[in-house]
PDB file of C-alpha atoms and ligand atoms in Angstrom:
ATOM      1  CA  MET A   1     -44.200 -29.421  13.533  1.00  0.00           C
ATOM      2  CA  CYS A   2     -42.035 -26.132  13.568  1.00  0.00           C
ATOM      3  CA  LEU A   3     -38.415 -26.811  13.998  1.00  0.00           C
ATOM      4  CA  ALA A   4     -38.276 -24.368  16.998  1.00  0.00           C
ATOM      5  CA  SER A   5     -41.095 -26.700  18.782  1.00  0.00           C
ATOM      6  CA  PHE A   6     -38.942 -29.543  17.682  1.00  0.00           C
ATOM      7  CA  SER A   7     -35.449 -28.042  19.473  1.00  0.00           C
ATOM      8  CA  CYS A   8     -37.723 -27.339  22.469  1.00  0.00           C
ATOM      9  CA  MET A   9     -39.020 -30.811  22.766  1.00  0.00           C
ATOM     10  CA  THR A  10     -35.669 -32.513  22.327  1.00  0.00           C
ATOM     11  CA  GLU A  11     -34.240 -29.731  24.749  1.00  0.00           C
ATOM     12  CA  ARG A  12     -36.885 -30.491  27.063  1.00  0.00           C
ATOM     13  CA  LYS A  13     -35.913 -34.471  26.761  1.00  0.00           C
ATOM     14  CA  ARG A  14     -32.348 -33.839  27.783  1.00  0.00           C
ATOM     15  CA  SER A  15     -33.132 -31.948  30.738  1.00  0.00           C
ATOM     16  CA  GLU A  16     -35.491 -34.559  32.028  1.00  0.00           C
ATOM     17  CA  GLN A  17     -32.926 -37.226  31.359  1.00  0.00           C
ATOM     18  CA  SER A  18     -30.221 -34.922  32.900  1.00  0.00           C
ATOM     19  CA  ALA A  19     -32.482 -34.200  36.006  1.00  0.00           C
ATOM     20  CA  ASP A  20     -33.323 -38.398  36.391  1.00  0.00           C
ATOM     21  CA  THR A  21     -29.286 -39.020  36.006  1.00  0.00           C
ATOM     22  CA  LYS A  22     -28.756 -35.995  38.644  1.00  0.00           C
ATOM     23  CA  VAL A  23     -31.382 -37.429  40.747  1.00  0.00           C
ATOM     24  CA  ALA A  24     -29.534 -41.089  41.212  1.00  0.00           C
ATOM     25  CA  LYS A  25     -31.354 -43.197  43.745  1.00  0.00           C
ATOM     26  CA  ASP A  26     -29.319 -43.991  46.848  1.00  0.00           C
ATOM     27  CA  TYR A  27     -30.953 -47.819  47.447  1.00  0.00           C
ATOM     28  CA  LEU A  28     -30.661 -50.785  46.215  1.00  0.00           C
ATOM     29  CA  THR A  29     -33.665 -53.130  44.501  1.00  0.00           C
ATOM     30  CA  LEU A  30     -33.914 -56.280  46.413  1.00  0.00           C
ATOM     31  CA  GLU A  31     -32.876 -58.027  43.080  1.00  0.00           C
ATOM     32  CA  GLU A  32     -29.517 -55.514  43.043  1.00  0.00           C
ATOM     33  CA  ALA A  33     -28.827 -56.303  46.656  1.00  0.00           C
ATOM     34  CA  ILE A  34     -29.463 -60.071  46.147  1.00  0.00           C
ATOM     35  CA  SER A  35     -27.074 -59.891  42.680  1.00  0.00           C
ATOM     36  CA  ALA A  36     -24.145 -58.226  44.966  1.00  0.00           C
ATOM     37  CA  MET A  37     -24.228 -60.464  47.199  1.00  0.00           C
ATOM     38  CA  LYS A  38     -23.839 -63.873  45.088  1.00  0.00           C
ATOM     39  CA  VAL A  39     -19.951 -64.250  44.828  1.00  0.00           C
ATOM     40  CA  LYS A  40     -19.311 -63.335  48.304  1.00  0.00           C
ATOM     41  CA  GLU A  41     -21.717 -66.272  49.383  1.00  0.00           C
ATOM     42  CA  ALA A  42     -20.202 -68.481  47.610  1.00  0.00           C
ATOM     43  CA  ALA A  43     -16.648 -67.701  49.432  1.00  0.00           C
ATOM     44  CA  VAL A  44     -18.694 -68.223  52.700  1.00  0.00           C
ATOM     45  CA  PRO A  45     -19.397 -72.027  52.987  1.00  0.00           C
ATOM     46  CA  LEU A  46     -21.773 -73.076  55.880  1.00  0.00           C
ATOM     47  CA  ALA A  47     -19.406 -74.534  58.385  1.00  0.00           C
ATOM     48  CA  VAL A  48     -20.417 -78.210  59.274  1.00  0.00           C
ATOM     49  CA  TYR A  49     -19.689 -78.755  63.149  1.00  0.00           C
ATOM     50  CA  PRO A  50     -20.231 -82.273  64.559  1.00  0.00           C
ATOM     51  CA  GLY A  51     -23.612 -82.500  66.073  1.00  0.00           C
ATOM     52  CA  ASP A  52     -24.565 -79.972  64.209  1.00  0.00           C
ATOM     53  CA  THR A  53     -28.346 -81.086  64.260  1.00  0.00           C
ATOM     54  CA  THR A  54     -28.742 -79.842  67.630  1.00  0.00           C
ATOM     55  CA  GLY A  55     -31.420 -77.061  68.156  1.00  0.00           C
ATOM     56  CA  LEU A  56     -31.750 -74.906  71.463  1.00  0.00           C
ATOM     57  CA  PRO A  57     -29.526 -75.804  74.244  1.00  0.00           C
ATOM     58  CA  ALA A  58     -31.417 -78.263  76.693  1.00  0.00           C
ATOM     59  CA  SER A  59     -31.394 -75.943  79.666  1.00  0.00           C
ATOM     60  CA  PHE A  60     -32.988 -73.142  77.933  1.00  0.00           C
ATOM     61  CA  SER A  61     -36.812 -73.701  78.228  1.00  0.00           C
ATOM     62  CA  PRO A  62     -38.415 -70.105  77.191  1.00  0.00           C
ATOM     63  CA  PRO A  63     -42.209 -69.936  78.620  1.00  0.00           C
ATOM     64  CA  TYR A  64     -43.480 -69.285  74.744  1.00  0.00           C
ATOM     65  CA  LYS A  65     -46.172 -67.272  76.488  1.00  0.00           C
ATOM     66  CA  PRO A  66     -47.965 -65.596  73.481  1.00  0.00           C
ATOM     67  CA  VAL A  67     -48.673 -61.930  73.642  1.00  0.00           C
ATOM     68  CA  GLU A  68     -51.726 -60.542  71.833  1.00  0.00           C
ATOM     69  CA  PRO A  69     -51.006 -60.124  68.305  1.00  0.00           C
ATOM     70  CA  ILE A  70     -51.171 -56.231  67.460  1.00  0.00           C
ATOM     71  CA  LYS A  71     -50.800 -54.292  64.590  1.00  0.00           C
ATOM     72  CA  LEU A  72     -48.881 -51.037  65.067  1.00  0.00           C
ATOM     73  CA  PHE A  73     -49.374 -48.788  62.235  1.00  0.00           C
ATOM     74  CA  ASP A  74     -50.999 -48.934  58.775  1.00  0.00           C
ATOM     75  CA  ASN A  75     -48.332 -51.066  57.348  1.00  0.00           C
ATOM     76  CA  LEU A  76     -46.280 -52.608  60.394  1.00  0.00           C
ATOM     77  CA  TYR A  77     -47.357 -55.574  63.124  1.00  0.00           C
ATOM     78  CA  PHE A  78     -45.622 -57.298  65.974  1.00  0.00           C
ATOM     79  CA  VAL A  79     -46.359 -60.594  66.795  1.00  0.00           C
ATOM     80  CA  GLY A  80     -44.572 -62.619  69.868  1.00  0.00           C
ATOM     81  CA  THR A  81     -44.421 -63.688  73.205  1.00  0.00           C
ATOM     82  CA  THR A  82     -43.201 -62.095  76.526  1.00  0.00           C
ATOM     83  CA  THR A  83     -39.615 -62.934  75.811  1.00  0.00           C
ATOM     84  CA  VAL A  84     -39.183 -61.787  72.143  1.00  0.00           C
ATOM     85  CA  GLY A  85     -41.100 -60.816  69.340  1.00  0.00           C
ATOM     86  CA  VAL A  86     -40.836 -59.960  65.300  1.00  0.00           C
ATOM     87  CA  PHE A  87     -41.982 -57.390  63.536  1.00  0.00           C
ATOM     88  CA  ILE A  88     -43.563 -57.333  60.178  1.00  0.00           C
ATOM     89  CA  VAL A  89     -43.535 -54.757  57.538  1.00  0.00           C
ATOM     90  CA  ASP A  90     -45.963 -54.925  54.739  1.00  0.00           C
ATOM     91  CA  SER A  91     -44.311 -53.510  51.674  1.00  0.00           C
ATOM     92  CA  GLY A  92     -47.041 -53.391  49.440  1.00  0.00           C
ATOM     93  CA  ASP A  93     -45.234 -56.383  47.510  1.00  0.00           C
ATOM     94  CA  GLY A  94     -44.782 -58.927  50.014  1.00  0.00           C
ATOM     95  CA  LEU A  95     -44.176 -59.009  53.898  1.00  0.00           C
ATOM     96  CA  VAL A  96     -40.781 -58.074  55.281  1.00  0.00           C
ATOM     97  CA  MET A  97     -40.542 -60.155  58.781  1.00  0.00           C
ATOM     98  CA  LEU A  98     -37.433 -58.353  60.974  1.00  0.00           C
ATOM     99  CA  ASP A  99     -36.304 -61.399  63.157  1.00  0.00           C
ATOM    100  CA  THR A 100     -37.592 -64.843  63.429  1.00  0.00           C
ATOM    101  CA  GLY A 101     -38.315 -65.658  67.236  1.00  0.00           C
ATOM    102  CA  ILE A 102     -36.209 -68.405  69.247  1.00  0.00           C
ATOM    103  CA  GLY A 103     -37.083 -71.896  67.605  1.00  0.00           C
ATOM    104  CA  ASP A 104     -39.360 -73.752  66.195  1.00  0.00           C
ATOM    105  CA  THR A 105     -42.491 -73.573  68.677  1.00  0.00           C
ATOM    106  CA  ASP A 106     -41.854 -69.990  68.878  1.00  0.00           C
ATOM    107  CA  ILE A 107     -42.491 -69.118  65.372  1.00  0.00           C
ATOM    108  CA  ALA A 108     -45.310 -71.621  64.710  1.00  0.00           C
ATOM    109  CA  LEU A 109     -47.200 -69.512  67.413  1.00  0.00           C
ATOM    110  CA  MET A 110     -45.834 -66.302  65.418  1.00  0.00           C
ATOM    111  CA  VAL A 111     -47.047 -67.647  62.302  1.00  0.00           C
ATOM    112  CA  ASN A 112     -50.788 -68.550  63.865  1.00  0.00           C
ATOM    113  CA  ASP A 113     -51.005 -65.057  65.064  1.00  0.00           C
ATOM    114  CA  MET A 114     -50.013 -63.559  62.008  1.00  0.00           C
ATOM    115  CA  LYS A 115     -52.905 -65.083  60.687  1.00  0.00           C
ATOM    116  CA  LYS A 116     -55.256 -63.617  63.304  1.00  0.00           C
ATOM    117  CA  LEU A 117     -54.025 -60.244  62.150  1.00  0.00           C
ATOM    118  CA  GLY A 118     -55.426 -60.805  58.558  1.00  0.00           C
ATOM    119  CA  LEU A 119     -51.483 -61.644  56.902  1.00  0.00           C
ATOM    120  CA  ASP A 120     -50.926 -64.308  54.719  1.00  0.00           C
ATOM    121  CA  PRO A 121     -47.645 -65.702  56.365  1.00  0.00           C
ATOM    122  CA  SER A 122     -46.747 -67.437  53.079  1.00  0.00           C
ATOM    123  CA  GLY A 123     -46.520 -63.692  51.815  1.00  0.00           C
ATOM    124  CA  ILE A 124     -43.321 -63.394  53.427  1.00  0.00           C
ATOM    125  CA  LYS A 125     -40.786 -62.410  50.865  1.00  0.00           C
ATOM    126  CA  VAL A 126     -37.844 -61.106  52.757  1.00  0.00           C
ATOM    127  CA  ILE A 127     -36.499 -62.034  56.348  1.00  0.00           C
ATOM    128  CA  PHE A 128     -34.032 -59.577  58.156  1.00  0.00           C
ATOM    129  CA  ILE A 129     -32.204 -60.696  60.974  1.00  0.00           C
ATOM    130  CA  SER A 130     -31.240 -58.541  63.541  1.00  0.00           C
ATOM    131  CA  HIS A 131     -28.100 -60.370  65.003  1.00  0.00           C
ATOM    132  CA  GLU A 132     -26.441 -63.873  65.139  1.00  0.00           C
ATOM    133  CA  HIS A 133     -28.210 -64.516  68.811  1.00  0.00           C
ATOM    134  CA  PHE A 134     -30.278 -67.946  68.319  1.00  0.00           C
ATOM    135  CA  ASP A 135     -33.580 -65.918  70.162  1.00  0.00           C
ATOM    136  CA  HIS A 136     -33.665 -63.888  66.730  1.00  0.00           C
ATOM    137  CA  TYR A 137     -32.620 -66.105  63.801  1.00  0.00           C
ATOM    138  CA  GLY A 138     -34.115 -69.702  65.443  1.00  0.00           C
ATOM    139  CA  GLY A 139     -37.426 -69.458  63.673  1.00  0.00           C
ATOM    140  CA  VAL A 140     -35.708 -69.076  60.174  1.00  0.00           C
ATOM    141  CA  GLN A 141     -35.243 -72.829  59.401  1.00  0.00           C
ATOM    142  CA  TYR A 142     -38.784 -73.234  60.601  1.00  0.00           C
ATOM    143  CA  LEU A 143     -40.092 -70.433  58.125  1.00  0.00           C
ATOM    144  CA  LYS A 144     -38.198 -71.581  55.177  1.00  0.00           C
ATOM    145  CA  LYS A 145     -39.036 -75.043  55.492  1.00  0.00           C
ATOM    146  CA  ASN A 146     -43.058 -74.706  56.419  1.00  0.00           C
ATOM    147  CA  VAL A 147     -44.315 -71.506  55.552  1.00  0.00           C
ATOM    148  CA  CYS A 148     -42.037 -69.066  52.898  1.00  0.00           C
ATOM    149  CA  PRO A 149     -39.867 -71.130  51.007  1.00  0.00           C
ATOM    150  CA  GLU A 150     -38.985 -68.716  48.417  1.00  0.00           C
ATOM    151  CA  ALA A 151     -38.546 -65.759  51.590  1.00  0.00           C
ATOM    152  CA  LYS A 152     -34.667 -64.240  50.983  1.00  0.00           C
ATOM    153  CA  VAL A 153     -32.745 -64.551  54.113  1.00  0.00           C
ATOM    154  CA  ALA A 154     -30.715 -61.246  54.674  1.00  0.00           C
ATOM    155  CA  MET A 155     -28.390 -60.235  57.527  1.00  0.00           C
ATOM    156  CA  SER A 156     -24.778 -58.853  58.252  1.00  0.00           C
ATOM    157  CA  LEU A 157     -21.794 -60.630  56.902  1.00  0.00           C
ATOM    158  CA  THR A 158     -20.279 -60.315  60.053  1.00  0.00           C
ATOM    159  CA  GLY A 159     -22.827 -62.310  61.570  1.00  0.00           C
ATOM    160  CA  TRP A 160     -22.840 -65.051  59.385  1.00  0.00           C
ATOM    161  CA  ASN A 161     -19.622 -65.094  59.961  1.00  0.00           C
ATOM    162  CA  PHE A 162     -19.583 -65.502  63.410  1.00  0.00           C
ATOM    163  CA  LEU A 163     -21.675 -68.735  63.407  1.00  0.00           C
ATOM    164  CA  GLN A 164     -19.481 -70.159  61.096  1.00  0.00           C
ATOM    165  CA  THR A 165     -16.772 -69.461  63.545  1.00  0.00           C
ATOM    166  CA  VAL A 166     -18.280 -69.443  67.238  1.00  0.00           C
ATOM    167  CA  PRO A 167     -18.366 -72.884  69.333  1.00  0.00           C
ATOM    168  CA  PRO A 168     -22.038 -74.692  68.274  1.00  0.00           C
ATOM    169  CA  GLU A 169     -22.371 -75.068  72.238  1.00  0.00           C
ATOM    170  CA  TRP A 170     -22.560 -70.909  72.506  1.00  0.00           C
ATOM    171  CA  ALA A 171     -24.291 -70.008  69.247  1.00  0.00           C
ATOM    172  CA  TYR A 172     -26.717 -72.971  69.010  1.00  0.00           C
ATOM    173  CA  ILE A 173     -26.039 -72.839  65.472  1.00  0.00           C
ATOM    174  CA  GLY A 174     -28.691 -76.149  65.049  1.00  0.00           C
ATOM    175  CA  LYS A 175     -30.986 -73.564  63.872  1.00  0.00           C
ATOM    176  CA  ARG A 176     -28.830 -70.894  62.116  1.00  0.00           C
ATOM    177  CA  PRO A 177     -29.911 -69.985  58.849  1.00  0.00           C
ATOM    178  CA  GLN A 178     -28.832 -72.396  56.355  1.00  0.00           C
ATOM    179  CA  SER A 179     -27.889 -69.871  53.575  1.00  0.00           C
ATOM    180  CA  VAL A 180     -28.282 -66.472  53.380  1.00  0.00           C
ATOM    181  CA  ASP A 181     -29.468 -64.260  50.129  1.00  0.00           C
ATOM    182  CA  ILE A 182     -28.166 -60.450  50.845  1.00  0.00           C
ATOM    183  CA  TYR A 183     -25.710 -59.552  53.290  1.00  0.00           C
ATOM    184  CA  LEU A 184     -26.430 -56.215  55.042  1.00  0.00           C
ATOM    185  CA  SER A 185     -24.154 -53.664  55.317  1.00  0.00           C
ATOM    186  CA  ASP A 186     -23.854 -50.477  56.972  1.00  0.00           C
ATOM    187  CA  GLY A 187     -25.827 -47.769  55.673  1.00  0.00           C
ATOM    188  CA  MET A 188     -27.794 -49.666  52.827  1.00  0.00           C
ATOM    189  CA  LYS A 189     -30.719 -49.076  52.043  1.00  0.00           C
ATOM    190  CA  ILE A 190     -32.711 -51.636  50.384  1.00  0.00           C
ATOM    191  CA  LYS A 191     -36.195 -50.400  48.935  1.00  0.00           C
ATOM    192  CA  ILE A 192     -38.912 -53.297  49.386  1.00  0.00           C
ATOM    193  CA  GLY A 193     -42.397 -52.480  47.684  1.00  0.00           C
ATOM    194  CA  SER A 194     -42.776 -48.960  48.422  1.00  0.00           C
ATOM    195  CA  VAL A 195     -40.786 -49.089  51.593  1.00  0.00           C
ATOM    196  CA  ILE A 196     -37.014 -48.191  51.833  1.00  0.00           C
ATOM    197  CA  PHE A 197     -35.347 -50.011  54.864  1.00  0.00           C
ATOM    198  CA  GLN A 198     -31.797 -48.758  55.781  1.00  0.00           C
ATOM    199  CA  ILE A 199     -29.501 -50.716  57.925  1.00  0.00           C
ATOM    200  CA  ILE A 200     -27.264 -49.378  60.145  1.00  0.00           C
ATOM    201  CA  ALA A 201     -24.406 -51.471  61.905  1.00  0.00           C
ATOM    202  CA  THR A 202     -24.511 -51.334  65.548  1.00  0.00           C
ATOM    203  CA  PRO A 203     -21.989 -53.794  67.065  1.00  0.00           C
ATOM    204  CA  GLY A 204     -21.731 -54.505  70.681  1.00  0.00           C
ATOM    205  CA  HIS A 205     -24.635 -56.384  71.759  1.00  0.00           C
ATOM    206  CA  SER A 206     -22.785 -58.911  69.217  1.00  0.00           C
ATOM    207  CA  PRO A 207     -20.465 -58.621  66.313  1.00  0.00           C
ATOM    208  CA  GLY A 208     -23.184 -58.446  63.501  1.00  0.00           C
ATOM    209  CA  CYS A 209     -25.436 -56.478  65.462  1.00  0.00           C
ATOM    210  CA  LEU A 210     -27.729 -54.347  62.845  1.00  0.00           C
ATOM    211  CA  SER A 211     -30.789 -51.652  63.451  1.00  0.00           C
ATOM    212  CA  PHE A 212     -33.349 -50.594  61.207  1.00  0.00           C
ATOM    213  CA  ILE A 213     -34.989 -47.425  59.976  1.00  0.00           C
ATOM    214  CA  PHE A 214     -37.793 -47.695  57.656  1.00  0.00           C
ATOM    215  CA  PRO A 215     -40.927 -45.586  57.164  1.00  0.00           C
ATOM    216  CA  VAL A 216     -44.561 -46.654  58.649  1.00  0.00           C
ATOM    217  CA  THR A 217     -47.953 -44.937  58.295  1.00  0.00           C
ATOM    218  CA  ASP A 218     -50.338 -44.165  60.940  1.00  0.00           C
ATOM    219  CA  ASN A 219     -53.958 -43.131  59.190  1.00  0.00           C
ATOM    220  CA  GLY A 220     -51.807 -42.308  56.242  1.00  0.00           C
ATOM    221  CA  GLU A 221     -49.360 -40.030  57.901  1.00  0.00           C
ATOM    222  CA  THR A 222     -45.807 -41.117  57.578  1.00  0.00           C
ATOM    223  CA  HIS A 223     -43.537 -41.371  60.588  1.00  0.00           C
ATOM    224  CA  MET A 224     -40.073 -42.945  60.709  1.00  0.00           C
ATOM    225  CA  ALA A 225     -39.585 -45.982  63.018  1.00  0.00           C
ATOM    226  CA  GLY A 226     -36.123 -46.814  64.461  1.00  0.00           C
ATOM    227  CA  ILE A 227     -35.444 -50.602  65.347  1.00  0.00           C
ATOM    228  CA  MET A 228     -32.352 -50.686  67.894  1.00  0.00           C
ATOM    229  CA  GLY A 229     -30.889 -53.912  67.304  1.00  0.00           C
ATOM    230  CA  GLY A 230     -29.383 -55.999  70.545  1.00  0.00           C
ATOM    231  CA  SER A 231     -31.189 -54.404  73.445  1.00  0.00           C
ATOM    232  CA  ALA A 232     -28.535 -55.525  76.109  1.00  0.00           C
ATOM    233  CA  VAL A 233     -24.853 -54.876  76.949  1.00  0.00           C
ATOM    234  CA  TRP A 234     -22.465 -57.641  77.214  1.00  0.00           C
ATOM    235  CA  PRO A 235     -19.837 -57.489  80.333  1.00  0.00           C
ATOM    236  CA  THR A 236     -16.764 -57.495  78.262  1.00  0.00           C
ATOM    237  CA  GLN A 237     -14.738 -53.989  78.239  1.00  0.00           C
ATOM    238  CA  VAL A 238     -14.708 -54.185  74.374  1.00  0.00           C
ATOM    239  CA  GLU A 239     -18.506 -54.966  73.917  1.00  0.00           C
ATOM    240  CA  ALA A 240     -19.696 -52.394  76.084  1.00  0.00           C
ATOM    241  CA  ARG A 241     -17.776 -49.547  74.404  1.00  0.00           C
ATOM    242  CA  LEU A 242     -18.740 -50.665  71.510  1.00  0.00           C
ATOM    243  CA  TYR A 243     -22.581 -50.687  72.396  1.00  0.00           C
ATOM    244  CA  LYS A 244     -22.106 -47.357  73.763  1.00  0.00           C
ATOM    245  CA  THR A 245     -20.819 -46.209  70.700  1.00  0.00           C
ATOM    246  CA  SER A 246     -23.375 -47.747  68.827  1.00  0.00           C
ATOM    247  CA  ILE A 247     -25.875 -46.058  70.273  1.00  0.00           C
ATOM    248  CA  GLU A 248     -24.662 -42.450  69.196  1.00  0.00           C
ATOM    249  CA  TYR A 249     -23.822 -43.744  65.710  1.00  0.00           C
ATOM    250  CA  PHE A 250     -27.810 -45.016  65.326  1.00  0.00           C
ATOM    251  CA  LYS A 251     -28.756 -41.855  66.942  1.00  0.00           C
ATOM    252  CA  ALA A 252     -27.048 -39.942  63.970  1.00  0.00           C
ATOM    253  CA  PHE A 253     -28.614 -41.880  61.387  1.00  0.00           C
ATOM    254  CA  ALA A 254     -31.900 -41.712  63.663  1.00  0.00           C
ATOM    255  CA  ARG A 255     -32.052 -37.523  63.884  1.00  0.00           C
ATOM    256  CA  GLU A 256     -31.396 -37.539  59.882  1.00  0.00           C
ATOM    257  CA  ALA A 257     -34.243 -39.366  59.406  1.00  0.00           C
ATOM    258  CA  LYS A 258     -36.214 -37.829  61.456  1.00  0.00           C
ATOM    259  CA  CYS A 259     -37.239 -41.055  63.366  1.00  0.00           C
ATOM    260  CA  ASP A 260     -39.743 -40.803  65.918  1.00  0.00           C
ATOM    261  CA  VAL A 261     -41.255 -44.001  66.539  1.00  0.00           C
ATOM    262  CA  GLY A 262     -38.764 -46.253  68.833  1.00  0.00           C
ATOM    263  CA  LEU A 263     -39.025 -49.835  69.192  1.00  0.00           C
ATOM    264  CA  ALA A 264     -36.727 -53.334  69.432  1.00  0.00           C
ATOM    265  CA  PHE A 265     -37.458 -56.828  69.706  1.00  0.00           C
ATOM    266  CA  HIS A 266     -37.532 -57.822  73.631  1.00  0.00           C
ATOM    267  CA  SER A 267     -40.839 -57.738  75.145  1.00  0.00           C
ATOM    268  CA  GLN A 268     -39.674 -55.212  77.791  1.00  0.00           C
ATOM    269  CA  GLU A 269     -38.514 -53.076  75.157  1.00  0.00           C
ATOM    270  CA  SER A 270     -42.097 -52.741  73.585  1.00  0.00           C
ATOM    271  CA  ASP A 271     -44.816 -51.895  75.534  1.00  0.00           C
ATOM    272  CA  PHE A 272     -47.909 -51.804  73.681  1.00  0.00           C
ATOM    273  CA  ALA A 273     -50.188 -51.690  76.478  1.00  0.00           C
ATOM    274  CA  GLN A 274     -51.284 -48.167  75.469  1.00  0.00           C
ATOM    275  CA  LEU A 275     -51.807 -49.080  72.202  1.00  0.00           C
ATOM    276  CA  ARG A 276     -54.462 -51.659  73.063  1.00  0.00           C
ATOM    277  CA  LEU A 277     -56.192 -48.678  74.836  1.00  0.00           C
ATOM    278  CA  ARG A 278     -56.171 -46.706  71.983  1.00  0.00           C
ATOM    279  CA  LYS A 279     -59.770 -45.279  70.620  1.00  0.00           C
ATOM    280  CA  PRO A 280     -59.820 -44.238  67.161  1.00  0.00           C
ATOM    281  CA  ALA A 281     -59.527 -40.503  67.253  1.00  0.00           C
ATOM    282  CA  GLU A 282     -56.568 -40.559  69.735  1.00  0.00           C
ATOM    283  CA  PRO A 283     -52.876 -40.272  68.391  1.00  0.00           C
ATOM    284  CA  ASN A 284     -50.776 -43.075  67.877  1.00  0.00           C
ATOM    285  CA  PRO A 285     -48.808 -43.092  71.322  1.00  0.00           C
ATOM    286  CA  LEU A 286     -45.757 -45.216  69.612  1.00  0.00           C
ATOM    287  CA  VAL A 287     -45.331 -41.843  68.054  1.00  0.00           C
ATOM    288  CA  ILE A 288     -43.195 -40.190  70.594  1.00  0.00           C
ATOM    289  CA  GLY A 289     -41.384 -37.613  68.503  1.00  0.00           C
ATOM    290  CA  GLN A 290     -37.903 -36.931  67.734  1.00  0.00           C
ATOM    291  CA  GLU A 291     -36.567 -35.429  71.057  1.00  0.00           C
ATOM    292  CA  LYS A 292     -38.121 -38.612  73.060  1.00  0.00           C
ATOM    293  CA  PHE A 293     -36.616 -40.995  70.792  1.00  0.00           C
ATOM    294  CA  ASP A 294     -33.212 -39.867  71.572  1.00  0.00           C
ATOM    295  CA  LYS A 295     -34.042 -38.580  75.252  1.00  0.00           C
ATOM    296  CA  VAL A 296     -36.160 -41.631  76.073  1.00  0.00           C
ATOM    297  CA  PHE A 297     -36.047 -44.720  73.902  1.00  0.00           C
ATOM    298  CA  LEU A 298     -31.935 -44.422  73.303  1.00  0.00           C
ATOM    299  CA  GLN A 299     -31.616 -43.348  76.628  1.00  0.00           C
ATOM    300  CA  LYS A 300     -32.711 -46.542  78.198  1.00  0.00           C
ATOM    301  CA  PHE A 301     -29.933 -48.145  76.294  1.00  0.00           C
ATOM    302  CA  ARG A 302     -27.407 -45.622  77.855  1.00  0.00           C
ATOM    303  CA  ASP A 303     -28.541 -45.677  80.948  1.00  0.00           C
ATOM    304  CA  ARG A 304     -28.053 -49.849  80.748  1.00  0.00           C
ATOM    305  CA  TYR A 305     -24.498 -49.221  79.726  1.00  0.00           C
ATOM    306  CA  GLN A 306     -23.996 -46.746  82.330  1.00  0.00           C
ATOM    307  CA  LYS A 307     -25.232 -49.155  85.130  1.00  0.00           C
ATOM    308  CA  MET A 308     -23.154 -52.143  84.322  1.00  0.00           C
ATOM    309  CA  LEU A 309     -19.879 -49.611  84.122  1.00  0.00           C
ATOM    310  CA  GLU A 310     -20.813 -48.357  87.635  1.00  0.00           C
ATOM    311  CA  SER A 311     -21.656 -52.135  88.764  1.00  0.00           C
ATOM    312  CA  GLY A 312     -17.983 -52.726  88.160  1.00  0.00           C
ATOM    313  CA  GLN A 313     -19.205 -55.891  85.702  1.00  0.00           C
ATOM    314  CA  LEU A 314     -17.342 -55.033  82.920  1.00  0.00           C
ATOM    315  CA  ASN A 315     -14.573 -57.562  82.320  1.00  0.00           C
ATOM    316  CA  THR A 316     -11.402 -57.722  80.484  1.00  0.00           C
ATOM    317  CA  TYR A 317     -12.045 -58.867  76.860  1.00  0.00           C
ATOM    318  CA  GLN A 318     -11.958 -62.529  76.193  1.00  0.00           C
ATOM    319  CA  PRO A 319     -12.674 -63.879  72.672  1.00  0.00           C
ATOM    320  CA  LEU A 320     -14.927 -66.835  72.520  1.00  0.00           C
TER     321      LEU A 320
HETATM  322 ZN1  LIG B 401     -28.823 -60.933  71.226  1.00  0.00          ZN
END
């Protein structure tokens, strides 16, 4: 080997290395996200309340009326009831479940529906909880105990703390997660399998409410899905203002990510009727485009805030 070619190779190696360091990844791997949170987890032990064994409030009897499970994209599925549902992403290295339904009965139905779609529920690797209300975290204990014991549970630290501090009769904490493996923070990106999930803090509906942005593919074509967490505005001035700000905050991230698919957890937000009628050659009706993501999808949330504002229903803030 001549000296010139050796020096050329060394040079190439150096420039490859510097290119690598220049393009630093802007996401955490699942392992990094878990290890980053270990100290904090120890600092926030699970509070124990008297009567903590209670489950859902007796007054709450959801219909548990299942809707037909559906594959939305090549790598995204929805299972749920007429009340609330969950999304499942096939990451290529395990399943990621977003939210967990109301409680044991609810999630058991959803797990069964996953099988109908050809998904193996024991392959759930990560569970993202959008916010600290029982209709979103209520199935997590059932999943960990009966379905996917090794799954990592992720939610915001604010949401977790909220579940330690609010009166149990309000939070229905009997069904809250028993531990959290990853605290999700604003702007965080986590890569699971081949999918990078971006987390956006959108408080207002609840203090620790999160929204999500991640890629989906339709017949191999990539689109960006945005899931707005917490789809209702609560009737206090502070929370409503937070909610309004959060919509616009989420919009900024959605615009940057070029979101063209808008989704939400409650069934009234996610109408898949058109998709069920789709013929093979037709475009996916859930792909609404970037403009409609803002002007139609996010506008629903703005309208809700506006309606409440105009109705004079907003109360002064009363801490729980
Ligand atoms: Zn909620």
